[in-house]
PDB file of C-alpha atoms in Angstrom:
ATOM      1  CA  UNK A   1      87.092 124.925  59.214  1.00 50.00           C
ATOM      2  CA  UNK A   2      90.307 124.779  57.201  1.00 55.00           C
ATOM      3  CA  UNK A   3      92.325 121.709  56.365  1.00 51.00           C
ATOM      4  CA  UNK A   4      96.074 121.277  56.204  1.00 52.00           C
ATOM      5  CA  UNK A   5      96.940 120.712  52.544  1.00 60.00           C
ATOM      6  CA  UNK A   6     100.709 120.299  52.981  1.00 63.00           C
ATOM      7  CA  UNK A   7     102.032 116.961  51.699  1.00 71.00           C
ATOM      8  CA  UNK A   8     103.108 114.364  54.234  1.00 78.00           C
ATOM      9  CA  UNK A   9     106.869 114.215  54.722  1.00 85.00           C
ATOM     10  CA  UNK A  10     108.680 111.646  56.871  1.00 84.00           C
ATOM     11  CA  UNK A  11     111.315 112.986  59.265  1.00 87.00           C
ATOM     12  CA  UNK A  12     114.729 111.396  58.971  1.00 88.00           C
ATOM     13  CA  UNK A  13     114.186 110.110  55.423  1.00 92.00           C
ATOM     14  CA  UNK A  14     116.471 111.598  52.749  1.00 94.00           C
ATOM     15  CA  UNK A  15     114.481 112.616  49.660  1.00 94.00           C
ATOM     16  CA  UNK A  16     116.313 112.984  46.323  1.00 94.00           C
ATOM     17  CA  UNK A  17     116.458 116.524  44.942  1.00 95.00           C
ATOM     18  CA  UNK A  18     115.194 116.184  41.351  1.00 94.00           C
ATOM     19  CA  UNK A  19     115.898 119.722  40.170  1.00 89.00           C
ATOM     20  CA  UNK A  20     119.376 119.983  41.605  1.00 68.00           C
ATOM     21  CA  UNK A  21     121.422 123.129  41.577  1.00 77.00           C
ATOM     22  CA  UNK A  22     124.990 122.597  40.421  1.00 85.00           C
ATOM     23  CA  UNK A  23     126.521 123.108  43.875  1.00 92.00           C
ATOM     24  CA  UNK A  24     125.657 122.976  47.568  1.00 94.00           C
ATOM     25  CA  UNK A  25     126.194 126.747  47.701  1.00 94.00           C
ATOM     26  CA  UNK A  26     123.157 127.198  45.415  1.00 94.00           C
ATOM     27  CA  UNK A  27     120.965 126.158  48.390  1.00 96.00           C
ATOM     28  CA  UNK A  28     122.238 129.130  50.439  1.00 96.00           C
ATOM     29  CA  UNK A  29     120.149 132.264  50.832  1.00 96.00           C
ATOM     30  CA  UNK A  30     116.715 132.437  49.213  1.00 94.00           C
ATOM     31  CA  UNK A  31     116.323 129.354  47.023  1.00 95.00           C
ATOM     32  CA  UNK A  32     113.865 126.849  45.589  1.00 94.00           C
ATOM     33  CA  UNK A  33     114.265 123.187  44.682  1.00 95.00           C
ATOM     34  CA  UNK A  34     112.085 120.154  43.948  1.00 95.00           C
ATOM     35  CA  UNK A  35     112.129 116.845  45.805  1.00 94.00           C
ATOM     36  CA  UNK A  36     110.977 113.411  44.719  1.00 91.00           C
ATOM     37  CA  UNK A  37     108.362 113.235  47.485  1.00 83.00           C
ATOM     38  CA  UNK A  38     106.170 110.347  48.580  1.00 81.00           C
ATOM     39  CA  UNK A  39     103.180 111.644  46.601  1.00 82.00           C
ATOM     40  CA  UNK A  40     105.159 113.030  43.661  1.00 86.00           C
ATOM     41  CA  UNK A  41     107.274 116.143  43.098  1.00 92.00           C
ATOM     42  CA  UNK A  42     107.382 118.528  46.063  1.00 91.00           C
ATOM     43  CA  UNK A  43     108.476 122.158  45.587  1.00 92.00           C
ATOM     44  CA  UNK A  44     110.448 123.558  48.520  1.00 94.00           C
ATOM     45  CA  UNK A  45     110.967 127.323  48.846  1.00 94.00           C
ATOM     46  CA  UNK A  46     112.804 129.110  51.607  1.00 95.00           C
ATOM     47  CA  UNK A  47     116.194 130.142  52.931  1.00 96.00           C
ATOM     48  CA  UNK A  48     119.367 128.103  53.461  1.00 96.00           C
ATOM     49  CA  UNK A  49     122.292 128.694  55.817  1.00 96.00           C
ATOM     50  CA  UNK A  50     125.540 126.710  56.144  1.00 96.00           C
ATOM     51  CA  UNK A  51     125.424 124.150  58.958  1.00 93.00           C
ATOM     52  CA  UNK A  52     128.837 122.565  58.479  1.00 87.00           C
ATOM     53  CA  UNK A  53     131.169 121.837  55.582  1.00 84.00           C
ATOM     54  CA  UNK A  54     128.851 119.442  53.763  1.00 93.00           C
ATOM     55  CA  UNK A  55     125.340 120.371  54.999  1.00 96.00           C
ATOM     56  CA  UNK A  56     122.969 123.292  54.432  1.00 97.00           C
ATOM     57  CA  UNK A  57     120.185 123.911  56.948  1.00 97.00           C
ATOM     58  CA  UNK A  58     117.220 124.971  54.812  1.00 96.00           C
ATOM     59  CA  UNK A  59     114.159 126.655  56.343  1.00 95.00           C
ATOM     60  CA  UNK A  60     111.135 125.966  54.148  1.00 94.00           C
ATOM     61  CA  UNK A  61     108.716 128.916  54.102  1.00 93.00           C
ATOM     62  CA  UNK A  62     104.994 129.057  53.314  1.00 86.00           C
ATOM     63  CA  UNK A  63     104.241 130.718  49.970  1.00 77.00           C
ATOM     64  CA  UNK A  64     101.672 132.997  51.591  1.00 75.00           C
ATOM     65  CA  UNK A  65     102.897 134.829  54.666  1.00 73.00           C
ATOM     66  CA  UNK A  66     106.423 133.402  54.706  1.00 73.00           C
ATOM     67  CA  UNK A  67     105.927 131.408  57.912  1.00 81.00           C
ATOM     68  CA  UNK A  68     108.274 128.521  58.702  1.00 79.00           C
ATOM     69  CA  UNK A  69     106.951 125.186  57.439  1.00 87.00           C
ATOM     70  CA  UNK A  70     109.804 122.682  57.841  1.00 92.00           C
ATOM     71  CA  UNK A  71     113.557 122.492  58.339  1.00 96.00           C
ATOM     72  CA  UNK A  72     115.657 120.398  55.937  1.00 96.00           C
ATOM     73  CA  UNK A  73     119.285 119.283  55.938  1.00 97.00           C
ATOM     74  CA  UNK A  74     120.551 119.296  52.351  1.00 97.00           C
ATOM     75  CA  UNK A  75     123.641 117.220  51.499  1.00 96.00           C
ATOM     76  CA  UNK A  76     125.489 116.036  48.416  1.00 94.00           C
ATOM     77  CA  UNK A  77     124.708 112.394  47.604  1.00 92.00           C
ATOM     78  CA  UNK A  78     126.677 110.900  44.733  1.00 90.00           C
ATOM     79  CA  UNK A  79     126.150 113.106  41.666  1.00 89.00           C
ATOM     80  CA  UNK A  80     123.171 114.948  43.183  1.00 93.00           C
ATOM     81  CA  UNK A  81     121.690 116.074  46.485  1.00 96.00           C
ATOM     82  CA  UNK A  82     119.276 114.817  49.134  1.00 96.00           C
ATOM     83  CA  UNK A  83     117.122 116.791  51.558  1.00 96.00           C
ATOM     84  CA  UNK A  84     116.134 115.303  54.909  1.00 96.00           C
ATOM     85  CA  UNK A  85     113.385 116.796  57.083  1.00 94.00           C
ATOM     86  CA  UNK A  86     114.627 117.272  60.654  1.00 93.00           C
ATOM     87  CA  UNK A  87     112.883 118.232  63.878  1.00 86.00           C
ATOM     88  CA  UNK A  88     114.107 121.685  64.891  1.00 76.00           C
ATOM     89  CA  UNK A  89     112.934 123.517  67.977  1.00 63.00           C
TER      90      UNK A  89
END
């Protein structure tokens, strides 16, 4: 039997991006960033697409196999960025 080793992430809670790119456009395409997660730093890898003028929809991918893990909305917040996990069907 295998266990799910992904960290717990709360939907609807904006997490600060602690390794911020210099612009929202840096989250577009294949990208990687680090969040200040509940249990410590959380690396997020995947692909971002523009959602509207101030939001990037970021599809987190599994390191092995590239399957979808989570969907994030990334936005500018003050001098940095936040990423919020959203339910996407």
